[in-house]
mmCIF file of C-alpha atoms in Angstrom:
data_model
loop_
_atom_site.group_PDB
_atom_site.id
_atom_site.type_symbol
_atom_site.label_atom_id
_atom_site.label_comp_id
_atom_site.label_asym_id
_atom_site.label_seq_id
_atom_site.Cartn_x
_atom_site.Cartn_y
_atom_site.Cartn_z
ATOM 1 C CA UNK A 1 160.645 125.232 139.457
ATOM 2 C CA UNK A 2 160.239 126.801 136.053
ATOM 3 C CA UNK A 3 157.275 129.197 136.174
ATOM 4 C CA UNK A 4 155.315 129.347 132.913
ATOM 5 C CA UNK A 5 152.339 131.496 131.915
ATOM 6 C CA UNK A 6 149.695 129.810 129.753
ATOM 7 C CA UNK A 7 146.580 131.377 128.149
ATOM 8 C CA UNK A 8 143.504 130.614 130.233
ATOM 9 C CA UNK A 9 140.929 131.133 127.470
ATOM 10 C CA UNK A 10 140.385 132.167 123.869
ATOM 11 C CA UNK A 11 141.839 130.804 120.635
ATOM 12 C CA UNK A 12 145.294 130.382 122.194
ATOM 13 C CA UNK A 13 144.214 128.317 125.189
ATOM 14 C CA UNK A 14 143.172 124.980 123.681
ATOM 15 C CA UNK A 15 146.045 124.586 121.182
ATOM 16 C CA UNK A 16 148.591 125.668 123.809
ATOM 17 C CA UNK A 17 147.325 123.091 126.318
ATOM 18 C CA UNK A 18 147.319 120.409 123.618
ATOM 19 C CA UNK A 19 150.915 121.181 122.629
ATOM 20 C CA UNK A 20 152.069 121.138 126.252
ATOM 21 C CA UNK A 21 150.331 117.805 126.799
ATOM 22 C CA UNK A 22 152.060 116.365 123.715
ATOM 23 C CA UNK A 23 155.343 117.659 125.113
ATOM 24 C CA UNK A 24 154.813 115.585 128.261
ATOM 25 C CA UNK A 25 153.592 118.243 130.694
ATOM 26 C CA UNK A 26 150.616 117.943 133.002
ATOM 27 C CA UNK A 27 147.761 120.308 132.262
ATOM 28 C CA UNK A 28 144.764 121.441 134.258
ATOM 29 C CA UNK A 29 141.649 119.280 134.316
ATOM 30 C CA UNK A 30 139.176 122.091 134.942
ATOM 31 C CA UNK A 31 139.021 125.524 133.324
ATOM 32 C CA UNK A 32 138.634 127.175 136.741
ATOM 33 C CA UNK A 33 142.126 126.118 137.838
ATOM 34 C CA UNK A 34 144.471 129.113 137.741
ATOM 35 C CA UNK A 35 147.651 127.312 138.804
ATOM 36 C CA UNK A 36 148.938 123.743 138.729
ATOM 37 C CA UNK A 37 152.246 122.131 139.645
ATOM 38 C CA UNK A 38 153.887 119.430 137.540
ATOM 39 C CA UNK A 39 156.401 118.006 140.038
ATOM 40 C CA UNK A 40 157.777 115.345 137.683
ATOM 41 C CA UNK A 41 158.922 118.010 135.230
ATOM 42 C CA UNK A 42 159.633 120.676 137.878
ATOM 43 C CA UNK A 43 157.278 123.156 136.233
ATOM 44 C CA UNK A 44 154.583 125.420 137.668
ATOM 45 C CA UNK A 45 151.905 126.619 135.236
ATOM 46 C CA UNK A 46 149.891 129.823 135.723
ATOM 47 C CA UNK A 47 146.727 130.284 133.628
ATOM 48 C CA UNK A 48 146.328 133.959 132.801
ATOM 49 C CA UNK A 49 144.504 136.256 130.418
ATOM 50 C CA UNK A 50 146.430 136.150 127.106
ATOM 51 C CA UNK A 51 146.721 139.959 127.075
ATOM 52 C CA UNK A 52 148.356 139.963 130.514
ATOM 53 C CA UNK A 53 150.977 137.280 129.944
ATOM 54 C CA UNK A 54 153.627 139.541 128.410
ATOM 55 C CA UNK A 55 153.294 141.927 131.368
ATOM 56 C CA UNK A 56 153.807 139.148 133.925
ATOM 57 C CA UNK A 57 156.799 137.723 132.059
ATOM 58 C CA UNK A 58 158.363 141.155 131.623
ATOM 59 C CA UNK A 59 158.061 141.779 135.367
ATOM 60 C CA UNK A 60 160.277 138.767 136.060
ATOM 61 C CA UNK A 61 157.637 137.078 138.226
ATOM 62 C CA UNK A 62 157.283 134.328 135.628
ATOM 63 C CA UNK A 63 160.134 132.819 133.627
ATOM 64 C CA UNK A 64 158.455 132.308 130.263
ATOM 65 C CA UNK A 65 154.989 132.393 128.728
ATOM 66 C CA UNK A 66 152.906 131.449 125.722
ATOM 67 C CA UNK A 67 150.940 134.243 124.080
ATOM 68 C CA UNK A 68 150.299 135.789 120.678
ATOM 69 C CA UNK A 69 152.941 137.826 118.885
ATOM 70 C CA UNK A 70 150.260 140.474 118.400
ATOM 71 C CA UNK A 71 149.554 140.624 122.138
ATOM 72 C CA UNK A 72 153.281 140.821 122.928
ATOM 73 C CA UNK A 73 153.798 143.774 120.581
ATOM 74 C CA UNK A 74 150.558 145.467 121.613
ATOM 75 C CA UNK A 75 151.484 145.298 125.299
ATOM 76 C CA UNK A 76 154.748 147.179 124.837
ATOM 77 C CA UNK A 77 156.152 144.937 127.579
ATOM 78 C CA UNK A 78 159.885 144.387 127.954
ATOM 79 C CA UNK A 79 159.704 140.796 126.722
ATOM 80 C CA UNK A 80 160.926 139.005 123.613
ATOM 81 C CA UNK A 81 159.824 136.157 121.381
ATOM 82 C CA UNK A 82 162.048 133.073 121.592
ATOM 83 C CA UNK A 83 160.061 130.405 119.697
ATOM 84 C CA UNK A 84 157.166 130.596 117.194
ATOM 85 C CA UNK A 85 154.623 127.814 117.705
ATOM 86 C CA UNK A 86 152.748 127.751 114.400
ATOM 87 C CA UNK A 87 149.139 128.005 115.613
ATOM 88 C CA UNK A 88 146.650 130.868 116.093
ATOM 89 C CA UNK A 89 147.974 132.587 112.971
ATOM 90 C CA UNK A 90 146.464 135.933 111.982
ATOM 91 C CA UNK A 91 147.192 138.947 109.775
ATOM 92 C CA UNK A 92 146.613 142.587 110.727
ATOM 93 C CA UNK A 93 145.509 145.001 108.018
ATOM 94 C CA UNK A 94 144.124 148.491 107.590
ATOM 95 C CA UNK A 95 140.677 148.832 105.987
ATOM 96 C CA UNK A 96 138.523 151.745 104.847
ATOM 97 C CA UNK A 97 135.623 152.595 102.561
ATOM 98 C CA UNK A 98 136.494 151.947 98.903
ATOM 99 C CA UNK A 99 138.210 154.902 97.245
ATOM 100 C CA UNK A 100 138.906 156.842 100.443
ATOM 101 C CA UNK A 101 142.370 155.480 101.190
ATOM 102 C CA UNK A 102 144.754 153.985 98.633
ATOM 103 C CA UNK A 103 147.935 153.568 100.654
ATOM 104 C CA UNK A 104 149.683 154.101 103.957
ATOM 105 C CA UNK A 105 150.521 157.740 103.224
ATOM 106 C CA UNK A 106 146.802 158.543 102.974
ATOM 107 C CA UNK A 107 146.415 157.791 106.698
ATOM 108 C CA UNK A 108 148.049 161.131 107.595
ATOM 109 C CA UNK A 109 145.565 163.259 109.521
ATOM 110 C CA UNK A 110 143.006 160.466 109.797
ATOM 111 C CA UNK A 111 141.639 158.557 112.785
ATOM 112 C CA UNK A 112 142.220 154.822 113.024
ATOM 113 C CA UNK A 113 140.013 152.621 115.225
ATOM 114 C CA UNK A 114 141.452 149.348 116.546
ATOM 115 C CA UNK A 115 141.503 146.899 119.439
ATOM 116 C CA UNK A 116 145.312 146.829 119.182
ATOM 117 C CA UNK A 117 146.346 150.394 119.878
ATOM 118 C CA UNK A 118 149.961 149.503 120.664
ATOM 119 C CA UNK A 119 150.535 147.673 117.383
ATOM 120 C CA UNK A 120 148.934 150.380 115.277
ATOM 121 C CA UNK A 121 150.604 153.320 117.041
ATOM 122 C CA UNK A 122 153.991 151.647 116.661
ATOM 123 C CA UNK A 123 153.409 150.862 112.979
ATOM 124 C CA UNK A 124 152.296 154.409 112.210
ATOM 125 C CA UNK A 125 155.271 155.881 114.081
ATOM 126 C CA UNK A 126 157.707 153.560 112.300
ATOM 127 C CA UNK A 127 156.439 154.852 108.954
ATOM 128 C CA UNK A 128 156.257 158.502 109.943
ATOM 129 C CA UNK A 129 152.463 158.683 109.694
ATOM 130 C CA UNK A 130 150.695 161.315 111.793
ATOM 131 C CA UNK A 131 147.302 159.780 112.595
ATOM 132 C CA UNK A 132 145.093 159.483 115.660
ATOM 133 C CA UNK A 133 144.383 156.054 117.152
ATOM 134 C CA UNK A 134 141.105 155.248 118.918
ATOM 135 C CA UNK A 135 140.921 152.116 121.070
ATOM 136 C CA UNK A 136 137.794 149.965 120.767
ATOM 137 C CA UNK A 137 137.138 146.527 122.260
ATOM 138 C CA UNK A 138 135.888 144.423 119.357
ATOM 139 C CA UNK A 139 133.534 145.008 116.410
ATOM 140 C CA UNK A 140 135.727 147.755 115.001
ATOM 141 C CA UNK A 141 134.086 147.389 111.555
ATOM 142 C CA UNK A 142 131.201 149.611 112.725
ATOM 143 C CA UNK A 143 133.543 152.451 113.759
ATOM 144 C CA UNK A 144 133.579 153.960 110.256
ATOM 145 C CA UNK A 145 129.820 153.657 109.773
ATOM 146 C CA UNK A 146 129.216 155.407 113.108
ATOM 147 C CA UNK A 147 131.729 158.171 112.363
ATOM 148 C CA UNK A 148 134.221 157.268 115.089
ATOM 149 C CA UNK A 149 137.071 156.797 112.591
ATOM 150 C CA UNK A 150 137.859 156.903 108.873
ATOM 151 C CA UNK A 151 140.043 153.784 108.989
ATOM 152 C CA UNK A 152 140.143 150.601 111.042
ATOM 153 C CA UNK A 153 142.968 148.178 111.803
ATOM 154 C CA UNK A 154 142.019 144.622 112.638
ATOM 155 C CA UNK A 155 142.659 140.919 112.073
ATOM 156 C CA UNK A 156 141.790 139.914 108.509
ATOM 157 C CA UNK A 157 141.335 136.276 107.497
ATOM 158 C CA UNK A 158 139.080 135.913 104.452
ATOM 159 C CA UNK A 159 137.979 139.562 104.336
ATOM 160 C CA UNK A 160 134.308 138.570 104.307
ATOM 161 C CA UNK A 161 133.359 140.580 107.399
ATOM 162 C CA UNK A 162 135.059 143.655 105.944
ATOM 163 C CA UNK A 163 133.214 143.339 102.646
ATOM 164 C CA UNK A 164 129.936 142.862 104.503
ATOM 165 C CA UNK A 165 130.654 146.138 106.299
ATOM 166 C CA UNK A 166 131.352 147.876 102.964
ATOM 167 C CA UNK A 167 135.109 148.127 103.565
ATOM 168 C CA UNK A 168 138.227 147.069 101.674
ATOM 169 C CA UNK A 169 141.778 146.214 102.745
ATOM 170 C CA UNK A 170 144.320 149.029 102.392
ATOM 171 C CA UNK A 171 148.075 148.673 101.828
ATOM 172 C CA UNK A 172 150.411 145.930 103.025
ATOM 173 C CA UNK A 173 149.838 143.893 106.207
ATOM 174 C CA UNK A 174 150.686 145.639 109.467
ATOM 175 C CA UNK A 175 152.002 142.379 110.908
ATOM 176 C CA UNK A 176 151.536 138.609 110.846
ATOM 177 C CA UNK A 177 150.967 136.964 114.196
ATOM 178 C CA UNK A 178 150.966 133.484 115.705
ATOM 179 C CA UNK A 179 151.395 131.900 119.117
ATOM 180 C CA UNK A 180 154.919 132.349 120.491
ATOM 181 C CA UNK A 181 156.985 131.534 123.566
ATOM 182 C CA UNK A 182 158.297 134.679 125.240
ATOM 183 C CA UNK A 183 160.617 135.647 128.093
ATOM 184 C CA UNK A 184 161.832 138.858 129.678
ATOM 185 C CA UNK A 185 164.237 140.794 127.482
ATOM 186 C CA UNK A 186 167.801 140.404 128.684
ATOM 187 C CA UNK A 187 166.989 137.732 131.274
ATOM 188 C CA UNK A 188 170.229 135.997 132.293
ATOM 189 C CA UNK A 189 170.837 132.274 132.613
ATOM 190 C CA UNK A 190 170.657 132.126 136.400
ATOM 191 C CA UNK A 191 167.507 134.206 136.563
ATOM 192 C CA UNK A 192 165.537 132.131 134.050
ATOM 193 C CA UNK A 193 166.821 128.646 134.957
ATOM 194 C CA UNK A 194 168.316 128.471 131.497
ATOM 195 C CA UNK A 195 168.788 124.706 131.317
ATOM 196 C CA UNK A 196 165.104 124.172 132.123
ATOM 197 C CA UNK A 197 164.088 126.821 129.587
ATOM 198 C CA UNK A 198 166.131 125.091 126.894
ATOM 199 C CA UNK A 199 164.636 121.723 127.824
ATOM 200 C CA UNK A 200 161.153 123.227 127.554
ATOM 201 C CA UNK A 201 161.953 124.689 124.129
ATOM 202 C CA UNK A 202 163.422 121.396 122.901
ATOM 203 C CA UNK A 203 160.233 119.599 123.911
ATOM 204 C CA UNK A 204 158.038 122.073 122.039
ATOM 205 C CA UNK A 205 160.334 121.951 119.013
ATOM 206 C CA UNK A 206 160.021 118.165 119.155
ATOM 207 C CA UNK A 207 156.232 118.484 119.018
ATOM 208 C CA UNK A 208 156.463 120.861 116.047
ATOM 209 C CA UNK A 209 158.698 118.431 114.154
ATOM 210 C CA UNK A 210 156.512 115.450 115.073
ATOM 211 C CA UNK A 211 153.496 117.285 113.671
ATOM 212 C CA UNK A 212 155.345 118.183 110.479
ATOM 213 C CA UNK A 213 156.953 114.829 109.618
ATOM 214 C CA UNK A 214 155.986 111.171 109.407
ATOM 215 C CA UNK A 215 158.213 108.121 109.509
ATOM 216 C CA UNK A 216 158.301 106.237 106.213
ATOM 217 C CA UNK A 217 159.430 102.606 105.842
ATOM 218 C CA UNK A 218 159.717 100.675 102.607
ATOM 219 C CA UNK A 219 161.589 97.873 100.834
ATOM 220 C CA UNK A 220 163.430 98.317 97.560
ATOM 221 C CA UNK A 221 165.937 96.543 95.385
ATOM 222 C CA UNK A 222 169.582 97.494 95.848
ATOM 223 C CA UNK A 223 169.917 98.762 92.280
ATOM 224 C CA UNK A 224 167.095 101.280 92.942
ATOM 225 C CA UNK A 225 168.433 102.411 96.335
ATOM 226 C CA UNK A 226 170.064 105.652 95.157
ATOM 227 C CA UNK A 227 166.863 106.781 93.444
ATOM 228 C CA UNK A 228 164.859 105.873 96.525
ATOM 229 C CA UNK A 229 167.216 107.703 98.883
ATOM 230 C CA UNK A 230 167.004 110.790 96.666
ATOM 231 C CA UNK A 231 163.250 110.761 97.306
ATOM 232 C CA UNK A 232 163.640 110.169 101.064
ATOM 233 C CA UNK A 233 166.906 111.794 102.202
ATOM 234 C CA UNK A 234 165.691 112.069 105.809
ATOM 235 C CA UNK A 235 167.128 114.678 108.152
ATOM 236 C CA UNK A 236 170.719 113.442 108.125
ATOM 237 C CA UNK A 237 170.512 110.195 106.157
ATOM 238 C CA UNK A 238 168.014 107.321 105.961
ATOM 239 C CA UNK A 239 168.530 104.043 107.773
ATOM 240 C CA UNK A 240 169.222 101.186 105.321
ATOM 241 C CA UNK A 241 169.206 97.529 106.416
ATOM 242 C CA UNK A 242 169.648 94.339 104.333
ATOM 243 C CA UNK A 243 166.661 92.024 104.027
ATOM 244 C CA UNK A 244 166.712 88.217 104.151
ATOM 245 C CA UNK A 245 166.054 88.083 100.407
ATOM 246 C CA UNK A 246 169.314 88.938 98.692
ATOM 247 C CA UNK A 247 169.266 92.093 96.623
ATOM 248 C CA UNK A 248 166.617 93.851 98.770
ATOM 249 C CA UNK A 249 167.002 96.441 101.527
ATOM 250 C CA UNK A 250 164.673 98.046 104.055
ATOM 251 C CA UNK A 251 164.759 101.852 104.254
ATOM 252 C CA UNK A 252 163.486 104.138 107.010
ATOM 253 C CA UNK A 253 163.447 107.954 106.856
ATOM 254 C CA UNK A 254 161.505 110.974 108.115
ATOM 255 C CA UNK A 255 159.571 112.755 105.359
ATOM 256 C CA UNK A 256 157.355 115.879 105.381
ATOM 257 C CA UNK A 257 153.803 114.794 106.164
ATOM 258 C CA UNK A 258 152.256 116.990 103.470
ATOM 259 C CA UNK A 259 154.426 115.345 100.807
ATOM 260 C CA UNK A 260 154.059 111.756 102.043
ATOM 261 C CA UNK A 261 151.439 110.593 99.532
ATOM 262 C CA UNK A 262 153.388 111.942 96.549
ATOM 263 C CA UNK A 263 156.610 110.356 97.821
ATOM 264 C CA UNK A 264 154.840 107.014 98.264
ATOM 265 C CA UNK A 265 153.650 107.178 94.648
ATOM 266 C CA UNK A 266 157.143 108.018 93.397
ATOM 267 C CA UNK A 267 158.693 105.193 95.429
ATOM 268 C CA UNK A 268 156.173 102.707 94.068
ATOM 269 C CA UNK A 269 156.941 103.824 90.517
ATOM 270 C CA UNK A 270 160.636 102.933 90.941
ATOM 271 C CA UNK A 271 159.816 99.519 92.375
ATOM 272 C CA UNK A 272 159.661 100.063 96.140
ATOM 273 C CA UNK A 273 157.129 97.955 97.997
ATOM 274 C CA UNK A 274 155.670 97.548 101.505
ATOM 275 C CA UNK A 275 155.626 101.348 101.804
ATOM 276 C CA UNK A 276 154.293 102.438 105.190
ATOM 277 C CA UNK A 277 153.970 105.710 107.075
ATOM 278 C CA UNK A 278 153.596 106.079 110.830
ATOM 279 C CA UNK A 279 152.969 109.120 112.975
ATOM 280 C CA UNK A 280 155.763 110.565 115.100
ATOM 281 C CA UNK A 281 154.586 111.353 118.631
ATOM 282 C CA UNK A 282 157.793 112.922 119.962
ATOM 283 C CA UNK A 283 161.358 113.541 118.870
ATOM 284 C CA UNK A 284 164.614 115.335 119.628
ATOM 285 C CA UNK A 285 166.776 116.557 116.781
#
């Protein structure tokens, strides 16, 4: 069986379980379950702390796992990202009191407080910055006020919490993170049941595509077909079928969900009618 690590709690847990369910895998019914077996798909799921998943995968005890890119890098584990999943996005930034730090070079000789010591230490080393890193578990905004550090490094979304703490963002982002599928670096095909890994990845990719696209159907006159197809080229090419009424065709194509309403308007303007969109629940490309 393919052995997969899944986050057991936090912001990664719910979306990961939902994606796996959409991909056709059984998921646990109670949050206290730490392991379940999906015999139909020959998969065994282990529910672990998100911060520990990279360590377990790197050890070779588990074949693959779902965790955050930030947690993978912070762990320093010998594991690699093989598929981004598009949820739990975050951005890591430095922050300090206004006027005290203007750029990365100003961090030399300073102390940086963070909950992600591995990420920060690696970033500083990569840029040749000689600074001390202090590890704190959460609420790092107060570290400067209490004199523990002159700079913090943390997840920044709107920046509201930083401004409320009297801080401002400094320099470029340290990294951008999201949920990712990982496996041990250098794992060979036999060791990781490669065919099952690839099947798992194809299923998740199918979910990502299904969430991104909708299926669009419409009727149009033959003389407007080229204009219509230009609006809905599909992935390879749209399906075109003749209708009972001569001079009309039915067209079906996948279109980006976020552009669907605009495309429907444009199709209507060139004479297309009976324009419908339907959700895609699964696909293979």
